Amino acid sequence: MAFGVQAAAASTPSSEQLRKTASSLFKPIPEAQVVIKDRNLSVDQIELGKWLFFEPRLSKSHIISCNTCHSVGTGGADNIPTSIGHGWQAGPRNSPTVLNAVFNIAQFWDGRAADLKEQAKGPVQASVEMNATPKHVEETLRSIPEYVEFFAKAFPGEKDPVTFDNMAKAIEAFESTLVTPNSRFDQWLAGKETLSNHELNGLNLFINKGCVACHSGINVGGQGYFPFGVIKRPGAEVLPAGDKGRFAVTNTASDEYVFRAGPLRNIALTAPYFHSGEVWDLEQAVAIMGSSQLGHELNTEEVKAITAFLHTLTGEQPRVEYPILPRSTPATPRPAQ
Amino acid sequence: MAFGVQAAAASTPSSEQLRKTASSLFKPIPEAQVVIKDRNLSVDQIELGKWLFFEPRLSKSHIISCNTCHSVGTGGADNIPTSIGHGWQAGPRNSPTVLNAVFNIAQFWDGRAADLKEQAKGPVQASVEMNATPKHVEETLRSIPEYVEFFAKAFPGEKDPVTFDNMAKAIEAFESTLVTPNSRFDQWLAGKETLSNHELNGLNLFINKGCVACHSGINVGGQGYFPFGVIKRPGAEVLPAGDKGRFAVTNTASDEYVFRAGPLRNIALTAPYFHSGEVWDLEQAVAIMGSSQLGHELNTEEVKAITAFLHTLTGEQPRVEYPILPRSTPATPRPAQ
């Protein structure tokens, strides 16, 4: 894929032409039921995963759950610059949304987890997040009869089903159902909805200015790794020098300041932006991307149009019934602050 | 009401006699629909209140909501000794359950709030909890069009509906629906369920030993104020000397170490116990109450029977769909840690 910069905006093609082009670049988000069928997800694992996703006792303090930083009520993220974890420590990066995360090429801003199962193990153990250990998790879950029973049901035939690994597997199953179908964009792709000329102009610019080089596919991003600052590295307030991104994963010089391209589904819901979470305004984020990644100072009209297009990527948010968690027993490890 | 101690346990009466006595002392928890009708609650205020109950932007940090310390998934409380709030500060007292709180005589352990509306304003402003101000709350809500519209709908005819006061009113409406009907005890009261002899023996002891003097009515407690240590003050590990309870509200010497009797509905779900949250084991809590309030060292059998009865007070937990909260705008105050 090239990062070619087109100096002049292409003239807006017809809606039909644009739909054809867009259909070759993007893919609609399916309904949860389709994901469940396609991936052959276990209904029991999904429901167990929902318990675990909301389970604060997976954290050392008993007050932090997956949903704390990836809230299903606020776009699957926490919408603060960087997450606050155990002991009120600020994490190093902005919390990525859990919504549609199942479609990303890999997890975390640097792609250091191959999938959601591997990802789920990270925050539970991170000292600045939930600050627990696999031992704490397993002792906790084994101390609660309803969990023992549920793990046995969700992982039938396993001799020792209550494990840290199965915890992660169940959370992955639940998170895979957190998808947001039927955005206005997807409905337009399917010919069921119209977009305004302003929005279509934005889509056209998004494609022709080159945004699509990194932000394509089902999640309009999240599919590959690119340097933040392809053309011009932004200032330290947006790109802190201390966080070299994927370099920490691959230890390869060319991966300095390389990050997974942000998935742009529901992007209007999840300010602030970038891995640093330092930019609150979506229009400003678009303008920064124009200059840093495309070497192009987008004018105000272009920024507004692209932003209008990005707003059409907001899909139907998942409706989740809060799980009623089973009570602790005397054997359950106590919280520690 | 007397604190009379009956030295000898009364012989267990028949289930029918006991049901008659119990019916005069306790009252079943109604279904939410009945509460809504009886209290003439507005459906719009309830739904708006649900948004607000889960709204982390009411806090200065944007990460603490009412549900953080009063989670509907864990018995309406946070189940740690004392709540952790802004800056990871530990609050002075154990978080009381929000479930059935509408039936309490007053709110907080010292009853300093007359009702749930008044209560809701406390944690939002407390520096060790959400650490916000009415101004922060009103600026936040007014910056989000969906809230402006919803307040107008929920408080029709008001010229300026988006107020801190109406926020509290809506939260009160939602919280009033968080009730737990159909506990095994309530079904037994209604003649629809049997209790075991062990449980009935516990109920009989609960009545005849004098527990019922403070723990009666619809919430099996929560109806009046009593000194912690009627007969014998417990040690500082359970009753810290620095927290004089209702004395801080009334400034009256006789209110030193006086607290609202804990409501015992769903008590099996909400360890640790007492305002200090220092006792994890329900049997131990029962034993402490026996010696401190009744001057009676309950034997192991008695403690176990009373505890078995307390387990029958766990009702159907409310099923709450997680609200999808509207996104912030550029005018929304930013989080501060």
Short mmCIF file of C-alpha atoms in Angstrom, two decimals, chain B residues 24-252:
data_model
loop_
_atom_site.label_atom_id
_atom_site.label_comp_id
_atom_site.label_asym_id
_atom_site.label_seq_id
_atom_site.Cartn_x
_atom_site.Cartn_y
_atom_site.Cartn_z
CA SER B 24 -46.56 -8.78 62.43
CA LEU B 25 -42.84 -7.90 62.57
CA PHE B 26 -41.76 -7.95 58.92
CA LYS B 27 -43.19 -7.01 55.56
CA PRO B 28 -42.40 -8.52 52.14
CA ILE B 29 -40.48 -6.55 49.50
CA PRO B 30 -42.84 -5.63 46.65
CA GLU B 31 -42.08 -5.98 42.94
CA ALA B 32 -40.56 -2.89 41.27
CA GLN B 33 -43.79 -2.32 39.34
CA VAL B 34 -45.70 -2.00 42.61
CA VAL B 35 -43.17 0.52 43.97
CA ILE B 36 -43.44 2.54 40.76
CA LYS B 37 -47.22 2.63 41.02
CA ASP B 38 -47.37 3.25 44.79
CA ARG B 39 -44.87 6.08 44.65
CA ASN B 40 -46.18 7.40 41.37
CA LEU B 41 -42.68 7.35 39.87
CA SER B 42 -42.13 8.83 36.42
CA VAL B 43 -40.92 6.29 33.86
CA ASP B 44 -38.83 8.99 32.16
CA GLN B 45 -37.20 9.96 35.44
CA ILE B 46 -36.42 6.30 36.15
CA GLU B 47 -34.73 5.83 32.76
CA LEU B 48 -32.86 9.12 33.03
CA GLY B 49 -31.84 8.11 36.54
CA LYS B 50 -30.42 4.88 35.16
CA TRP B 51 -28.19 6.83 32.79
CA LEU B 52 -27.05 9.01 35.68
CA PHE B 53 -26.51 6.06 38.02
CA PHE B 54 -24.01 4.64 35.52
CA GLU B 55 -22.60 8.05 34.46
CA PRO B 56 -18.89 8.34 35.26
CA ARG B 57 -18.78 11.94 34.05
CA LEU B 58 -20.59 12.99 37.23
CA SER B 59 -17.21 12.43 38.90
CA LYS B 60 -14.23 14.72 38.57
CA SER B 61 -12.10 11.86 37.21
CA HIS B 62 -14.78 10.55 34.81
CA ILE B 63 -14.20 7.03 36.10
CA ILE B 64 -16.45 6.78 39.16
CA SER B 65 -20.20 6.39 38.97
CA CYS B 66 -22.86 5.53 41.55
CA ASN B 67 -22.60 1.94 40.32
CA THR B 68 -18.89 1.84 41.19
CA CYS B 69 -19.63 1.55 44.91
CA HIS B 70 -23.23 0.37 44.65
CA SER B 71 -22.95 -2.19 41.87
CA VAL B 72 -26.19 -3.83 40.81
CA GLY B 73 -24.12 -6.92 39.99
CA THR B 74 -22.82 -7.47 43.52
CA GLY B 75 -25.72 -6.94 45.89
CA GLY B 76 -25.85 -3.17 45.39
CA ALA B 77 -22.54 -2.57 47.18
CA ASP B 78 -18.82 -2.84 46.47
CA ASN B 79 -18.02 -5.53 49.00
CA ILE B 80 -14.74 -4.10 50.22
CA PRO B 81 -14.17 -2.72 53.74
CA THR B 82 -14.59 0.95 52.90
CA SER B 83 -15.09 2.39 49.43
CA ILE B 84 -12.17 3.59 47.33
CA GLY B 85 -12.82 6.94 45.69
CA HIS B 86 -11.05 9.81 43.94
CA GLY B 87 -7.29 9.49 44.11
CA TRP B 88 -7.65 5.99 45.56
CA GLN B 89 -8.69 7.48 48.89
CA ALA B 90 -10.45 5.09 51.26
CA GLY B 91 -13.74 6.45 52.52
CA PRO B 92 -14.60 6.32 56.21
CA ARG B 93 -17.37 3.71 56.05
CA ASN B 94 -18.53 0.57 54.30
CA SER B 95 -20.74 1.21 51.26
CA PRO B 96 -24.36 0.42 52.15
CA THR B 97 -26.39 -1.47 49.55
CA VAL B 98 -28.61 0.51 47.22
CA LEU B 99 -30.98 -2.45 46.93
CA ASN B 100 -34.24 -1.78 48.79
CA ALA B 101 -32.65 1.41 50.14
CA VAL B 102 -35.87 3.21 49.23
CA PHE B 103 -37.49 1.51 52.23
CA ASN B 104 -34.97 2.75 54.80
CA ILE B 105 -36.03 5.42 57.28
CA ALA B 106 -33.11 7.59 56.11
CA GLN B 107 -29.87 7.13 54.16
CA PHE B 108 -26.21 6.67 55.13
CA TRP B 109 -25.03 4.77 58.19
CA ASP B 110 -25.84 7.80 60.33
CA GLY B 111 -29.09 8.69 58.58
CA ARG B 112 -27.83 12.13 57.64
CA ALA B 113 -29.80 12.13 54.39
CA ALA B 114 -33.56 12.03 54.69
CA ASP B 115 -34.07 10.21 51.41
CA LEU B 116 -32.36 8.85 48.31
CA LYS B 117 -32.54 12.20 46.57
CA GLU B 118 -30.61 13.89 49.32
CA GLN B 119 -28.27 10.91 49.54
CA ALA B 120 -27.41 11.02 45.84
CA LYS B 121 -25.94 14.49 46.22
CA GLY B 122 -23.45 13.37 48.85
CA PRO B 123 -21.03 11.00 47.10
CA VAL B 124 -20.96 13.16 43.97
CA GLN B 125 -19.50 16.00 46.04
CA ALA B 126 -17.48 14.09 48.63
CA SER B 127 -13.77 14.67 48.06
CA VAL B 128 -12.98 11.03 48.91
CA GLU B 129 -15.65 9.76 46.54
CA MET B 130 -16.57 11.39 43.20
CA ASN B 131 -15.05 14.75 44.12
CA ALA B 132 -17.23 16.81 41.82
CA THR B 133 -19.35 19.92 42.33
CA PRO B 134 -22.92 20.77 41.40
CA LYS B 135 -21.41 23.20 38.88
CA HIS B 136 -19.32 20.42 37.27
CA VAL B 137 -22.38 18.20 37.08
CA GLU B 138 -24.62 20.86 35.56
CA GLU B 139 -21.97 21.98 33.06
CA THR B 140 -21.41 18.38 32.04
CA LEU B 141 -25.07 17.55 31.57
CA ARG B 142 -25.84 20.83 29.78
CA SER B 143 -22.98 20.19 27.34
CA ILE B 144 -24.57 16.98 26.08
CA PRO B 145 -27.68 17.48 23.90
CA GLU B 146 -29.17 14.07 24.68
CA TYR B 147 -29.15 14.90 28.39
CA VAL B 148 -30.68 18.33 27.82
CA GLU B 149 -33.48 16.69 25.86
CA PHE B 150 -33.96 13.88 28.38
CA PHE B 151 -34.13 16.23 31.38
CA ALA B 152 -36.71 18.33 29.53
CA LYS B 153 -38.77 15.20 28.90
CA ALA B 154 -38.37 13.86 32.45
CA PHE B 155 -39.15 17.22 34.10
CA PRO B 156 -41.79 18.67 31.78
CA GLY B 157 -42.80 22.28 32.21
CA GLU B 158 -39.67 23.25 34.10
CA LYS B 159 -37.91 26.28 32.70
CA ASP B 160 -34.43 25.05 33.60
CA PRO B 161 -34.70 21.29 34.04
CA VAL B 162 -30.97 20.40 33.90
CA THR B 163 -30.09 20.94 37.55
CA PHE B 164 -28.12 19.17 40.23
CA ASP B 165 -31.35 18.81 42.15
CA ASN B 166 -33.13 17.11 39.27
CA MET B 167 -30.12 14.86 38.74
CA ALA B 168 -30.62 13.65 42.31
CA LYS B 169 -34.35 13.31 41.80
CA ALA B 170 -33.88 11.12 38.72
CA ILE B 171 -31.30 8.95 40.48
CA GLU B 172 -33.75 8.55 43.36
CA ALA B 173 -36.45 7.43 40.92
CA PHE B 174 -34.16 4.80 39.38
CA GLU B 175 -32.82 3.60 42.72
CA SER B 176 -36.36 3.21 43.99
CA THR B 177 -36.82 0.46 41.41
CA LEU B 178 -33.82 -1.49 42.69
CA VAL B 179 -35.79 -3.81 44.92
CA THR B 180 -35.42 -7.53 45.51
CA PRO B 181 -38.78 -9.27 45.87
CA ASN B 182 -39.52 -12.96 46.27
CA SER B 183 -36.82 -13.93 48.72
CA ARG B 184 -37.43 -17.37 50.17
CA PHE B 185 -38.40 -15.65 53.42
CA ASP B 186 -40.98 -13.45 51.70
CA GLN B 187 -42.39 -16.42 49.85
CA TRP B 188 -42.62 -18.30 53.10
CA LEU B 189 -44.37 -15.30 54.68
CA ALA B 190 -46.87 -15.53 51.82
CA GLY B 191 -47.29 -19.27 52.39
CA LYS B 192 -45.79 -20.12 48.99
CA GLU B 193 -42.51 -21.65 50.13
CA THR B 194 -41.25 -23.74 53.01
CA LEU B 195 -38.22 -23.01 55.13
CA SER B 196 -36.12 -25.74 56.72
CA ASN B 197 -36.36 -26.39 60.43
CA HIS B 198 -32.87 -24.97 60.76
CA GLU B 199 -33.96 -21.72 59.09
CA LEU B 200 -37.19 -21.55 61.09
CA ASN B 201 -35.24 -22.12 64.26
CA GLY B 202 -32.99 -19.23 63.22
CA LEU B 203 -35.99 -16.99 62.63
CA ASN B 204 -37.40 -17.95 66.01
CA LEU B 205 -34.08 -17.14 67.69
CA PHE B 206 -33.86 -13.87 65.72
CA ILE B 207 -37.22 -12.87 67.17
CA ASN B 208 -36.87 -14.24 70.67
CA LYS B 209 -33.27 -13.31 71.37
CA GLY B 210 -34.17 -9.72 70.60
CA CYS B 211 -32.46 -9.11 67.22
CA VAL B 212 -35.84 -8.03 65.98
CA ALA B 213 -35.86 -5.09 68.37
CA CYS B 214 -33.62 -3.23 65.92
CA HIS B 215 -34.01 -5.35 62.78
CA SER B 216 -37.68 -5.41 61.88
CA GLY B 217 -39.98 -4.05 59.24
CA ILE B 218 -39.76 -4.36 55.48
CA ASN B 219 -35.95 -4.18 55.35
CA VAL B 220 -35.37 -6.22 58.51
CA GLY B 221 -33.53 -3.17 59.81
CA GLY B 222 -32.85 0.29 58.44
CA GLN B 223 -35.79 1.70 60.40
CA GLY B 224 -34.17 3.29 63.45
CA TYR B 225 -30.99 4.38 65.24
CA PHE B 226 -29.27 2.42 67.95
CA PRO B 227 -25.94 2.52 69.73
CA PHE B 228 -23.37 0.03 68.43
CA GLY B 229 -22.65 -1.58 71.77
CA VAL B 230 -26.01 -1.39 73.58
CA ILE B 231 -24.65 -3.80 76.15
CA LYS B 232 -20.94 -4.09 75.41
CA ARG B 233 -18.97 -1.94 73.04
CA PRO B 234 -16.98 -4.08 70.59
CA GLY B 235 -13.26 -3.58 70.12
CA ALA B 236 -11.75 -0.79 68.04
CA GLU B 237 -11.08 -3.18 65.17
CA VAL B 238 -14.84 -3.37 64.62
CA LEU B 239 -15.90 -0.02 66.09
CA PRO B 240 -13.13 2.50 65.40
CA ALA B 241 -13.05 5.17 68.11
CA GLY B 242 -12.80 7.98 65.58
CA ASP B 243 -16.19 7.37 64.00
CA LYS B 244 -18.89 8.44 66.44
CA GLY B 245 -21.73 7.83 64.00
CA ARG B 246 -24.88 9.86 64.42
CA PHE B 247 -23.18 12.15 66.93
CA ALA B 248 -21.73 14.02 63.95
CA VAL B 249 -25.27 14.62 62.68
CA THR B 250 -27.04 15.60 65.90
CA ASN B 251 -24.10 16.72 68.08
CA THR B 252 -25.86 15.09 70.99
#
